Short mmCIF file of C-alpha atoms and ligand atoms in Angstrom, two decimals:
data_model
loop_
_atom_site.label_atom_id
_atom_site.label_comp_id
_atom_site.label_asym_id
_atom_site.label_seq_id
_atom_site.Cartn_x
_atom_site.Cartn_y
_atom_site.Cartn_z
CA UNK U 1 46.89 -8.43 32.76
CA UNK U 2 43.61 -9.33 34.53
CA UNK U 3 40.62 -10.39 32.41
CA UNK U 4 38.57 -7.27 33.30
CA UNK U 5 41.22 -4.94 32.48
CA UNK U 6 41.25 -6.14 28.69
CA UNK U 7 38.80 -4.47 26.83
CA UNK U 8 40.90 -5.98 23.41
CA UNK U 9 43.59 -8.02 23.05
CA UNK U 10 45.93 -8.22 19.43
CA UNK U 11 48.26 -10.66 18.74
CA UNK U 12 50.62 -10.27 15.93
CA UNK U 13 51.91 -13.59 14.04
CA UNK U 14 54.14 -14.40 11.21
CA UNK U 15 53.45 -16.51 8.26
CA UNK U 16 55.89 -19.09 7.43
CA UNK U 17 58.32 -20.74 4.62
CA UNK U 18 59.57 -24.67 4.38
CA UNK U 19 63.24 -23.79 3.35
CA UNK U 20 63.05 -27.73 3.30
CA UNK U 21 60.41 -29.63 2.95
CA UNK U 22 60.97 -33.62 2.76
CA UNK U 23 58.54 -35.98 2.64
CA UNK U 24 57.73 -38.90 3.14
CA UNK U 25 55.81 -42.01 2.11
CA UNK U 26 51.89 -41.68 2.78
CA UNK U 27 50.90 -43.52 5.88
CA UNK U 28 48.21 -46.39 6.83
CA UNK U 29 46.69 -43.22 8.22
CA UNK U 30 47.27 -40.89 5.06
CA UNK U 31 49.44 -38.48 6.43
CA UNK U 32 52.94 -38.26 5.73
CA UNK U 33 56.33 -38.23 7.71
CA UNK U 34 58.00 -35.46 7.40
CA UNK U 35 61.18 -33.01 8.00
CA UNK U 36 59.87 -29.69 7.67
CA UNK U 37 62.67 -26.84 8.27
CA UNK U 38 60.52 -23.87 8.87
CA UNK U 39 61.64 -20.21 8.60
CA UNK U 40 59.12 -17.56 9.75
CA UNK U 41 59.07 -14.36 8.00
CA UNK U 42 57.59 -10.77 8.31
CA UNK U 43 54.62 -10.76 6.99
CA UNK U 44 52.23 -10.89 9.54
CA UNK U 45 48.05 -11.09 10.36
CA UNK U 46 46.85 -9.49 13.53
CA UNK U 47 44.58 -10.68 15.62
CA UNK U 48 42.04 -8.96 17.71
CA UNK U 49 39.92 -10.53 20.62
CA UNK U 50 37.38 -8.64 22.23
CA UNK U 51 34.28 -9.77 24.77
CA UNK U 52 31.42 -10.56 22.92
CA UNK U 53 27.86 -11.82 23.44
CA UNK U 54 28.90 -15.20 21.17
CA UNK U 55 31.90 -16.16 18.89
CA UNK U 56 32.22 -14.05 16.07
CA UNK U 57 35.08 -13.68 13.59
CA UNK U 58 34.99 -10.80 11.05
CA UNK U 59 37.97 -9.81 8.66
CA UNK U 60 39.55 -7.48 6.63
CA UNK U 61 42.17 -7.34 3.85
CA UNK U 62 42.64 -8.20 -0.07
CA UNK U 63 41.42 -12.00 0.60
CA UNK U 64 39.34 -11.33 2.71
CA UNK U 65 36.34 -12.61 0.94
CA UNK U 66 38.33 -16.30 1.07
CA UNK U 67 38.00 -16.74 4.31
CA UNK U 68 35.61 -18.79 6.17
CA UNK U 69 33.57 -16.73 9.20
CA UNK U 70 32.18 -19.54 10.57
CA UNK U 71 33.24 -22.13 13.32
CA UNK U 72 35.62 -23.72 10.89
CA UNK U 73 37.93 -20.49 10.45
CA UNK U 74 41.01 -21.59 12.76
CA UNK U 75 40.93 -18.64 14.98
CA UNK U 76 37.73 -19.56 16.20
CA UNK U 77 38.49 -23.26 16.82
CA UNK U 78 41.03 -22.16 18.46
CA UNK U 79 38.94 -20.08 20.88
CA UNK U 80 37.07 -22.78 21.22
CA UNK U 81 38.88 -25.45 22.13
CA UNK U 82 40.81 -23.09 24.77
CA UNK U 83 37.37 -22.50 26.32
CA UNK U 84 36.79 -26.21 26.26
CA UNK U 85 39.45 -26.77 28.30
CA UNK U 86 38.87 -24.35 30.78
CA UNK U 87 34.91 -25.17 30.80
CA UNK U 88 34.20 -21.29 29.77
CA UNK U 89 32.01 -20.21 26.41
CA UNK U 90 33.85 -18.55 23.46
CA UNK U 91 32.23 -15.65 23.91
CA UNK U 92 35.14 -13.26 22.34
CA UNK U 93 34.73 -11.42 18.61
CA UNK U 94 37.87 -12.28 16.61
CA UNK U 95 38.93 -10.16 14.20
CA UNK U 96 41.75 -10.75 11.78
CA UNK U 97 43.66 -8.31 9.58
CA UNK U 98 44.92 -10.40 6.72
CA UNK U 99 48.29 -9.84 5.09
CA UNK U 100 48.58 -13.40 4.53
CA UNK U 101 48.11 -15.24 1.35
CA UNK U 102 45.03 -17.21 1.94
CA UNK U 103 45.50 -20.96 1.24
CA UNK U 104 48.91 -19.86 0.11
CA UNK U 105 51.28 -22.28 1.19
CA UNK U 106 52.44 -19.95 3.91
CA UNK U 107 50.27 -21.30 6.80
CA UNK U 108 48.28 -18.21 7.49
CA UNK U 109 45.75 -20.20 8.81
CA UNK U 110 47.53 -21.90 11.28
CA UNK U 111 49.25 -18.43 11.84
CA UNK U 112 45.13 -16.78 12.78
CA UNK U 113 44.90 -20.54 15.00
CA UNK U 114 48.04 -19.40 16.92
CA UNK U 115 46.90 -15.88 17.50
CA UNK U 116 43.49 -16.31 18.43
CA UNK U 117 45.07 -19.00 21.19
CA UNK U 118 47.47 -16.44 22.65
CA UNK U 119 45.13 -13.71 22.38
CA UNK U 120 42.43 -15.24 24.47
CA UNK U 121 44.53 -16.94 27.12
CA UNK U 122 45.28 -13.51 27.49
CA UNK U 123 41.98 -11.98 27.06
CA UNK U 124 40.61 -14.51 29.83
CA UNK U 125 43.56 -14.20 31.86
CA UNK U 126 44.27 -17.63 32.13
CA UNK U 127 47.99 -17.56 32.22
CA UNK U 128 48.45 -21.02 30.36
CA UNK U 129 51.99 -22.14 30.21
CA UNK U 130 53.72 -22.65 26.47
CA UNK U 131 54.08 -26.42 27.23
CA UNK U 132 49.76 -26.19 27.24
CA UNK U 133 49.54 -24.08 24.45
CA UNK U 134 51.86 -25.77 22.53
CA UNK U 135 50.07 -28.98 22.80
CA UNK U 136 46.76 -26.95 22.03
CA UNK U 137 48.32 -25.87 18.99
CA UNK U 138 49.16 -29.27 18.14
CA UNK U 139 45.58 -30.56 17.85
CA UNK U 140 44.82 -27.47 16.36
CA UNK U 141 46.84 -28.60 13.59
CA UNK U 142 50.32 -29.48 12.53
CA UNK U 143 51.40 -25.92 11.24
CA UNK U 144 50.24 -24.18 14.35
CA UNK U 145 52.71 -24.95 17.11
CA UNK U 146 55.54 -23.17 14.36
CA UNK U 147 53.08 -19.68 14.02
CA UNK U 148 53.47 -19.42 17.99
CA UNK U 149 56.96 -20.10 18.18
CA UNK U 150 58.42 -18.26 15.34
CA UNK U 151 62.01 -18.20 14.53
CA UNK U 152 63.26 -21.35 12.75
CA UNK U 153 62.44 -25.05 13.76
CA UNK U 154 62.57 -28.43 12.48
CA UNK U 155 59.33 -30.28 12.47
CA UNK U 156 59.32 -33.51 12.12
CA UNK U 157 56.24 -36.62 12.46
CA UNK U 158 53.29 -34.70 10.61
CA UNK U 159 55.78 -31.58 11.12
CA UNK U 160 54.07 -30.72 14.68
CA UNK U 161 56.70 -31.80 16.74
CA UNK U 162 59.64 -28.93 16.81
CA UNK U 163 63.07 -28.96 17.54
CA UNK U 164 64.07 -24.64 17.57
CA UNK U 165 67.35 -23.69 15.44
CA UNK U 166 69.73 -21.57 15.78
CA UNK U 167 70.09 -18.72 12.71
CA UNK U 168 72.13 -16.04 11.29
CA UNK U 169 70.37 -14.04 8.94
CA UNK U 170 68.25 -11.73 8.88
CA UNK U 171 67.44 -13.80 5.12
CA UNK U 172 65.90 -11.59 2.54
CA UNK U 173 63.15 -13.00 0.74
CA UNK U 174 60.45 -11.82 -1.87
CA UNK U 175 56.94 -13.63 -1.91
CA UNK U 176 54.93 -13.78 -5.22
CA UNK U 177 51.16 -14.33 -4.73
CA UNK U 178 49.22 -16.53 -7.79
CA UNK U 179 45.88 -15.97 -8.16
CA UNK U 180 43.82 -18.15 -6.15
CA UNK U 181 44.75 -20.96 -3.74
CA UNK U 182 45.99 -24.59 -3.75
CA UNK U 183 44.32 -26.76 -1.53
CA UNK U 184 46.93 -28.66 0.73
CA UNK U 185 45.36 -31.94 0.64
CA UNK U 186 45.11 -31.88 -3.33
CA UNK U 187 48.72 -31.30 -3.27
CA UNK U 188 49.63 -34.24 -1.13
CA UNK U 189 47.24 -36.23 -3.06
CA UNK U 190 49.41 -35.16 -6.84
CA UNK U 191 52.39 -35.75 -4.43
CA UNK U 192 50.72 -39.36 -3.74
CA UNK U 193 50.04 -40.29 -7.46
CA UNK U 194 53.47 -38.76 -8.86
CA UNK U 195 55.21 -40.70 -6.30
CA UNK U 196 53.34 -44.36 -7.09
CA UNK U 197 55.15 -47.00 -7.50
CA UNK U 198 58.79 -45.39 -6.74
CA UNK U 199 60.82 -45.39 -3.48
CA UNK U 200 60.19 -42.73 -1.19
CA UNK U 201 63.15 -42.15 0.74
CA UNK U 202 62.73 -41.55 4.71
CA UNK U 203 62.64 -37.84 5.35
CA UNK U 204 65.55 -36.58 6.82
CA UNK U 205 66.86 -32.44 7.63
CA UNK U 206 69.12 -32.05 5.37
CA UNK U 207 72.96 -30.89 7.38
CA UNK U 208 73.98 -28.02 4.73
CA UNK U 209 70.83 -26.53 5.00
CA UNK U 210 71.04 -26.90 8.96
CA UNK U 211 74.29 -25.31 8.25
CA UNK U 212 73.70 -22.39 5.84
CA UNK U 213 70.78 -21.32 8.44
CA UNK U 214 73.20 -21.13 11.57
CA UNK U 215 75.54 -19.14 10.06
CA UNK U 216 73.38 -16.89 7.93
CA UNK U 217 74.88 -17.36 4.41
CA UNK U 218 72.33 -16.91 1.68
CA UNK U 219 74.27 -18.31 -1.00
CA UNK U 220 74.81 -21.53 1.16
CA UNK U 221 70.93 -21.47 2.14
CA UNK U 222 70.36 -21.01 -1.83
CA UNK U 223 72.07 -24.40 -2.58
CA UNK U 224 70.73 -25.90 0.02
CA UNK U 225 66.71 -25.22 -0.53
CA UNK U 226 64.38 -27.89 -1.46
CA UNK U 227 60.34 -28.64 -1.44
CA UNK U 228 59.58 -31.92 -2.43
CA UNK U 229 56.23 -31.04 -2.20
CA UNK U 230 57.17 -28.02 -5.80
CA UNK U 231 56.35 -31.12 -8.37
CA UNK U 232 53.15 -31.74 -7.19
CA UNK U 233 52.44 -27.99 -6.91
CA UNK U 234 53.56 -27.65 -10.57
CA UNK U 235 51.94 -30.44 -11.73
CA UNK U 236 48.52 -29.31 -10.50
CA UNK U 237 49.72 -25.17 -11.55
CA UNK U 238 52.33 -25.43 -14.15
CA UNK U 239 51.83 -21.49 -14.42
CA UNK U 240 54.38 -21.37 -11.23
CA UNK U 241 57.62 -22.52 -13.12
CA UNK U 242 57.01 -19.01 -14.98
CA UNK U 243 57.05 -16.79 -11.79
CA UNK U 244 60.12 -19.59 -10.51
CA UNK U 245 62.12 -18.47 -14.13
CA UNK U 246 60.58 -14.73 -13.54
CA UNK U 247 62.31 -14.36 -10.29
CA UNK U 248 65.61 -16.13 -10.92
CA UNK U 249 66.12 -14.50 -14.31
CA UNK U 250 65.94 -11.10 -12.00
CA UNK U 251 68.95 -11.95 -9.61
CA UNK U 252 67.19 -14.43 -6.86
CA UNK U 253 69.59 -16.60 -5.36
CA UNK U 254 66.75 -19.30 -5.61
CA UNK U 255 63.01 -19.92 -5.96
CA UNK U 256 60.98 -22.72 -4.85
CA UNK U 257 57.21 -23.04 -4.36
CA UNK U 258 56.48 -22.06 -0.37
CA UNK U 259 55.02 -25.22 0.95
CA UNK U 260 52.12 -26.83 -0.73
CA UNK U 261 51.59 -22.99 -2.89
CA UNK U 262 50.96 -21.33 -5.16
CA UNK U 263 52.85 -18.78 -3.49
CA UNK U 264 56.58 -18.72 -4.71
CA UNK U 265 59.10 -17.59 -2.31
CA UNK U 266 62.41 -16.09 -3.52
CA UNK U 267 65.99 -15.88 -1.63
CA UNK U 268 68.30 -12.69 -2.59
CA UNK U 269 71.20 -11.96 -1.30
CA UNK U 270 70.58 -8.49 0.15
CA UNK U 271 67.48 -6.10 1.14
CA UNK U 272 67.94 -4.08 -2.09
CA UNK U 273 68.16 -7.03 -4.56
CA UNK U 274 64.53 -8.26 -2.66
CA UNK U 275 62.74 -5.15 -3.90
CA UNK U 276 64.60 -5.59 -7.34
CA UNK U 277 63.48 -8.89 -7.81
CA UNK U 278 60.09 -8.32 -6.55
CA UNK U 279 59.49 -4.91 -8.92
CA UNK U 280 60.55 -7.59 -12.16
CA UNK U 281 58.21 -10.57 -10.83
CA UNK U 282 55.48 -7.69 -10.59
CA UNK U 283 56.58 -6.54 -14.28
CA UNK U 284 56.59 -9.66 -15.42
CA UNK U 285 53.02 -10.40 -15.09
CA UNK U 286 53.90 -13.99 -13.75
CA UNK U 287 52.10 -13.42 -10.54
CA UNK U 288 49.24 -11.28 -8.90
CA UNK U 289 51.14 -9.32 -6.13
CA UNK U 290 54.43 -9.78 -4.04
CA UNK U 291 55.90 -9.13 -0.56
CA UNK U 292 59.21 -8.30 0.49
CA UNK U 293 60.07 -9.98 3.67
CA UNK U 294 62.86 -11.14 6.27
CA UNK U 295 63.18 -14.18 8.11
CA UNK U 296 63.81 -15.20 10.84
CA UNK U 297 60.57 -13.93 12.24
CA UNK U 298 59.16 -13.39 15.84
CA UNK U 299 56.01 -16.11 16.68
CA UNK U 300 53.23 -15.07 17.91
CA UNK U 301 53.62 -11.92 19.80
CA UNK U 302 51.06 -9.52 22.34
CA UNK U 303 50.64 -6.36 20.95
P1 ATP Q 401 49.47 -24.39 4.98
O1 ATP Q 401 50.66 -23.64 4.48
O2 ATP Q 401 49.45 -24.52 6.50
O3 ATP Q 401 49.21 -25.68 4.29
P2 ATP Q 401 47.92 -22.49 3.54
O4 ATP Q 401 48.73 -21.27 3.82
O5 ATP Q 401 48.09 -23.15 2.23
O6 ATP Q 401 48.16 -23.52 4.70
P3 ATP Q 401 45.62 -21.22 4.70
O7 ATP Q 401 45.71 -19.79 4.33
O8 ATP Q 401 45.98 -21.60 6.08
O9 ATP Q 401 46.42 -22.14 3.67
O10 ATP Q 401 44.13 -21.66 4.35
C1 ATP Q 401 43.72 -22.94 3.96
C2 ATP Q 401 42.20 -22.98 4.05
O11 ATP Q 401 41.83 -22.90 5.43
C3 ATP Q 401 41.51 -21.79 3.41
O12 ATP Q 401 41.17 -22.06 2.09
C4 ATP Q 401 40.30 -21.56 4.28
O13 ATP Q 401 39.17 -22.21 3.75
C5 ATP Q 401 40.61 -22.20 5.60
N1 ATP Q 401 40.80 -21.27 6.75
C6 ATP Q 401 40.36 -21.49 7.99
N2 ATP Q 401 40.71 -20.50 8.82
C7 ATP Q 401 41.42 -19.62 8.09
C8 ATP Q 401 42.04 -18.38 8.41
N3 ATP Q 401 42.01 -17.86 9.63
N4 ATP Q 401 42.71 -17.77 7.42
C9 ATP Q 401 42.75 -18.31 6.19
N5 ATP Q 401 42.15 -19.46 5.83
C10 ATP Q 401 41.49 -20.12 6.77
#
């Protein structure tokens, strides 16, 4: 597409669940090594660029009103930093339909960082290759290079740097929302004190979860889930064990928290079972709102 035939550009991308999430030992440098087996899922935010006089973001949905408008929202660093690099102005309006908890645990975020990136390579009709954007994404943040590949992948470092793995599936899954968000770096930091003092074991992908994923068996995936990252989570929202015994007590295979939360995430064992589960976690007044969704999931994709 040339850049003068694109009046508006919309990229759809999928938000994302660590079916294992294993960390590691803060650094000299604060971060933490990890081995992050991410699985994305259908529930997607679109993104819309369009030519604009300056960078604007605007956007709509049920959190909308948590999300920041200004330079800092990820789209729009994003947009920038692409421009940057090809000594052009942002001049695009961004505008993101949100179906993504915000600050969720489900990288939605990184997800809007992804699609803006796509969008306006597109948009600009730069034709960038997925080696550059990739290693956009990567500065972007260490979520982001997952949201525009999609699928399943093993991340491993700060979780940036992805390995792609083969699945069966399609997994169904059920996603409670809790009110409000959970800050990632507050998690780490509970993660941090909760760990003092013991012996952090090096991160490592665990093989039966490897396993379960290739060939598509829930039950296996079930046994196989883990987040070390759900103690700190419950420690700083001990609400979250309810909606875990909520959705387990109503047939899930398994429930962990979905990254750093407060969003739970639920395996069931068939498409029917999902919307079971997720009509009890709703009755059970354990959680705000849920979504029933499959994974594997497409990355980022042009609409
Ligand atoms: P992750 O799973 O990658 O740790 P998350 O899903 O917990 O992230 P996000 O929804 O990505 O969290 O949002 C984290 C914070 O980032 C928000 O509280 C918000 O202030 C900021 N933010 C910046 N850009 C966006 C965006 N496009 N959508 C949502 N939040 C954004």
């Amino acid at each position: 597409m040339t850049p003068s035939s694109a009046a508006k550009i919309t990229v759809r991308v999928p938000a994302k669940v660590n079916v294992q999430l294993a960390v590691g030992a803060a650094r000299p440098d604060g971060f933490h090594d990890l081995a992050n087996v991410f699985l994305a899922v259908s529930l997607f935010d679109e993104v819309t660029v369009a030519p604009a006089a300056a960078l604007t973001v605007t956007c709509e949905g049920t959190d909308a009103d948590r999300v920041p408008l200004d330079p800092t929202n990820l789209a729009a660093r994003a947009a920038t930093l692409l421009a940057e690099r090809h000594g052009r102005t942002p001049d695009v309006h961004i505008h993101i339909a949100k179906h993504i908890p915000v600050a969720g645990g489900m990288a939605g975020g990184s997800a809007d960082g992804a699609g803006a990136l796509l969008a306006c390579d597109a948009l600009w009709g730069l034709g960038s290759t997925r080696e550059e954007l990739l290693d956009l994404c990567a500065e972007l943040g260490s979520d982001v290079p997952f949201s525009l590949v999609g699928g399943a992948a093993l991340g491993v470092g700060r979780g940036e740097r992805l390995t792609t793995l083969e699945t069966g599936g399609p997994f169904h899954w059920v996603f409670a929302v809790a009110d409000g968000g959970l800050s990632t770096p507050a998690v780490y930091g509970e993660f941090d004190r909760l760990t003092e003092g013991t012996d952090v074991p090096e991160p490592t992908a665990s093989p039966a979860l490897l396993d379960a994923l290739r060939t598509g068996d829930p039950h296996a995936l079930a046994a196989a889930l883990t987040n070390d990252l759900q103690p700190a989570a419950l420690s700083l929202r001990p609400a979250l064990a309810d909606t875990l015994a909520a959705g387990t007590t109503a047939g899930a295979l398994a429930a962990l928290v979905s990254g750093s939360g407060p969003t739970t995430a639920f395996l069931t064992s068939s498409a029917d079972s999902a919307h079971q589960v997720a009509e009890a976690l709703l009755a059970s007044g354990t959680c705000r709102a849920t979504h029933v969704a499959t994974g594997p999931a497409p990355g980022a994709t042009l609409l």
